[in-house]
């Protein structure tokens, strides 16, 4: 599956952005989706994950209550709504996909389990 992320940009602290990740090439509903980010000088970290149907979501503690992951399987797209943005949210963001038939429960935080990755989209939050 090919993944195309978009929606990054420059925003002031307290503002909002919505990232999108459009998938093509395979049956989107066969994949669980995740968002990761990597800040300058830091390791890539888990942000959010959503099940193939969209019925289950998980978020990192650092973004709970501020970020919401969702998906529209009819549009082959997963979203990351980011509200109350903070300067520490500045990073490049990646979407990723893992096949639901090979996914092991509880491993969504581990970047190694994902089969496909999209290109980065940069989010910059100014103070």
mmCIF file of C-alpha atoms in Angstrom:
data_model
loop_
_atom_site.group_PDB
_atom_site.id
_atom_site.type_symbol
_atom_site.label_atom_id
_atom_site.label_comp_id
_atom_site.label_asym_id
_atom_site.label_seq_id
_atom_site.Cartn_x
_atom_site.Cartn_y
_atom_site.Cartn_z
ATOM 1 C CA UNK A 1 0.000 0.000 0.000
ATOM 2 C CA UNK A 2 1.217 3.499 -0.825
ATOM 3 C CA UNK A 3 0.711 6.213 1.762
ATOM 4 C CA UNK A 4 0.661 9.947 1.114
ATOM 5 C CA UNK A 5 0.660 12.243 4.144
ATOM 6 C CA UNK A 6 -0.294 15.894 4.031
ATOM 7 C CA UNK A 7 -1.544 18.732 6.169
ATOM 8 C CA UNK A 8 1.569 19.805 8.023
ATOM 9 C CA UNK A 9 2.529 23.425 8.410
ATOM 10 C CA UNK A 10 3.384 26.264 10.748
ATOM 11 C CA UNK A 11 0.958 27.082 13.533
ATOM 12 C CA UNK A 12 1.066 29.080 16.730
ATOM 13 C CA UNK A 13 0.899 27.392 20.096
ATOM 14 C CA UNK A 14 -2.690 26.637 20.991
ATOM 15 C CA UNK A 15 -3.666 26.250 17.373
ATOM 16 C CA UNK A 16 -4.884 23.254 15.408
ATOM 17 C CA UNK A 17 -3.909 21.241 12.378
ATOM 18 C CA UNK A 18 -5.350 18.175 10.717
ATOM 19 C CA UNK A 19 -3.025 15.705 9.079
ATOM 20 C CA UNK A 20 -4.299 13.364 6.403
ATOM 21 C CA UNK A 21 -2.816 10.168 5.049
ATOM 22 C CA UNK A 22 -4.275 8.835 1.828
ATOM 23 C CA UNK A 23 -3.712 5.182 0.964
ATOM 24 C CA UNK A 24 -3.743 3.483 -2.394
ATOM 25 C CA UNK A 25 -2.871 0.177 -3.923
ATOM 26 C CA UNK A 26 -4.437 -2.240 -1.475
ATOM 27 C CA UNK A 27 -7.666 -2.678 0.437
ATOM 28 C CA UNK A 28 -7.430 0.061 3.026
ATOM 29 C CA UNK A 29 -9.771 -1.668 5.459
ATOM 30 C CA UNK A 30 -7.300 -4.562 5.719
ATOM 31 C CA UNK A 31 -4.850 -2.286 7.502
ATOM 32 C CA UNK A 32 -4.522 -0.845 10.944
ATOM 33 C CA UNK A 33 -2.997 2.622 10.836
ATOM 34 C CA UNK A 34 -0.641 4.591 13.002
ATOM 35 C CA UNK A 35 0.914 8.010 13.302
ATOM 36 C CA UNK A 36 4.464 8.525 14.519
ATOM 37 C CA UNK A 37 6.629 11.603 14.860
ATOM 38 C CA UNK A 38 10.283 12.476 15.132
ATOM 39 C CA UNK A 39 11.503 15.720 16.593
ATOM 40 C CA UNK A 40 14.964 17.123 15.787
ATOM 41 C CA UNK A 41 17.621 15.189 17.644
ATOM 42 C CA UNK A 42 15.131 12.704 19.061
ATOM 43 C CA UNK A 43 14.024 9.202 18.236
ATOM 44 C CA UNK A 44 10.822 8.469 16.411
ATOM 45 C CA UNK A 45 7.910 8.073 18.787
ATOM 46 C CA UNK A 46 4.407 6.684 18.686
ATOM 47 C CA UNK A 47 1.551 9.168 18.491
ATOM 48 C CA UNK A 48 -1.694 7.328 17.747
ATOM 49 C CA UNK A 49 -3.135 4.127 16.309
ATOM 50 C CA UNK A 50 -6.493 3.058 14.942
ATOM 51 C CA UNK A 51 -7.913 -0.359 14.208
ATOM 52 C CA UNK A 52 -8.919 -1.421 10.713
ATOM 53 C CA UNK A 53 -12.592 -0.720 11.326
ATOM 54 C CA UNK A 54 -11.921 2.454 13.265
ATOM 55 C CA UNK A 55 -13.585 1.067 16.346
ATOM 56 C CA UNK A 56 -10.496 1.141 18.541
ATOM 57 C CA UNK A 57 -8.015 3.970 18.975
ATOM 58 C CA UNK A 58 -4.934 4.436 21.104
ATOM 59 C CA UNK A 59 -2.884 7.539 21.798
ATOM 60 C CA UNK A 60 0.366 8.404 23.459
ATOM 61 C CA UNK A 61 0.004 9.970 26.884
ATOM 62 C CA UNK A 62 1.681 13.139 25.602
ATOM 63 C CA UNK A 63 -1.153 13.809 23.152
ATOM 64 C CA UNK A 64 -4.203 12.382 24.929
ATOM 65 C CA UNK A 65 -7.024 14.856 25.065
ATOM 66 C CA UNK A 66 -5.444 16.962 22.325
ATOM 67 C CA UNK A 67 -4.978 14.672 19.313
ATOM 68 C CA UNK A 68 -7.620 12.439 17.745
ATOM 69 C CA UNK A 69 -7.014 9.741 15.176
ATOM 70 C CA UNK A 70 -9.824 8.732 12.845
ATOM 71 C CA UNK A 71 -10.295 7.087 9.488
ATOM 72 C CA UNK A 72 -12.682 7.059 6.580
ATOM 73 C CA UNK A 73 -12.431 3.698 4.848
ATOM 74 C CA UNK A 74 -14.631 4.891 2.000
ATOM 75 C CA UNK A 75 -12.019 7.565 1.270
ATOM 76 C CA UNK A 76 -8.997 5.370 2.073
ATOM 77 C CA UNK A 77 -7.772 8.041 4.434
ATOM 78 C CA UNK A 78 -6.648 8.274 8.036
ATOM 79 C CA UNK A 79 -6.581 11.579 9.896
ATOM 80 C CA UNK A 80 -4.845 13.064 12.878
ATOM 81 C CA UNK A 81 -6.684 16.035 14.328
ATOM 82 C CA UNK A 82 -4.266 18.009 16.468
ATOM 83 C CA UNK A 83 -5.642 20.625 18.841
ATOM 84 C CA UNK A 84 -4.031 22.745 21.550
ATOM 85 C CA UNK A 85 -0.698 22.354 19.851
ATOM 86 C CA UNK A 86 2.457 22.956 21.847
ATOM 87 C CA UNK A 87 5.977 23.816 20.706
ATOM 88 C CA UNK A 88 7.042 20.333 21.806
ATOM 89 C CA UNK A 89 4.729 18.873 19.160
ATOM 90 C CA UNK A 90 7.090 20.218 16.518
ATOM 91 C CA UNK A 91 8.292 17.247 14.503
ATOM 92 C CA UNK A 92 8.036 15.450 11.234
ATOM 93 C CA UNK A 93 4.999 13.218 11.290
ATOM 94 C CA UNK A 94 4.626 9.887 9.522
ATOM 95 C CA UNK A 95 1.674 7.646 8.868
ATOM 96 C CA UNK A 96 2.145 3.900 8.762
ATOM 97 C CA UNK A 97 0.119 0.788 8.006
ATOM 98 C CA UNK A 98 0.150 -2.744 9.334
ATOM 99 C CA UNK A 99 -1.917 -5.616 7.966
ATOM 100 C CA UNK A 100 -4.586 -6.620 10.432
ATOM 101 C CA UNK A 101 -4.086 -10.329 9.711
ATOM 102 C CA UNK A 102 -0.453 -10.192 10.806
ATOM 103 C CA UNK A 103 -0.803 -7.666 13.589
ATOM 104 C CA UNK A 104 -0.090 -8.858 17.119
ATOM 105 C CA UNK A 105 -2.333 -7.376 19.757
ATOM 106 C CA UNK A 106 -0.793 -4.642 21.820
ATOM 107 C CA UNK A 107 2.190 -3.929 19.596
ATOM 108 C CA UNK A 108 0.880 -0.717 18.067
ATOM 109 C CA UNK A 109 3.528 1.446 19.763
ATOM 110 C CA UNK A 110 6.373 -0.428 18.088
ATOM 111 C CA UNK A 111 7.322 1.114 14.752
ATOM 112 C CA UNK A 112 8.867 -2.182 13.679
ATOM 113 C CA UNK A 113 5.512 -3.898 13.312
ATOM 114 C CA UNK A 114 4.330 -1.565 10.558
ATOM 115 C CA UNK A 115 4.671 -2.760 6.999
ATOM 116 C CA UNK A 116 4.350 0.490 5.092
ATOM 117 C CA UNK A 117 5.287 4.097 5.745
ATOM 118 C CA UNK A 118 4.324 7.345 4.134
ATOM 119 C CA UNK A 119 6.610 10.281 3.528
ATOM 120 C CA UNK A 120 6.970 12.855 6.259
ATOM 121 C CA UNK A 121 4.914 15.945 6.804
ATOM 122 C CA UNK A 122 6.416 18.703 8.913
ATOM 123 C CA UNK A 123 4.549 20.299 11.790
ATOM 124 C CA UNK A 124 6.083 23.392 13.354
ATOM 125 C CA UNK A 125 4.494 24.971 16.414
ATOM 126 C CA UNK A 126 5.742 28.411 17.351
ATOM 127 C CA UNK A 127 5.601 29.756 20.883
#
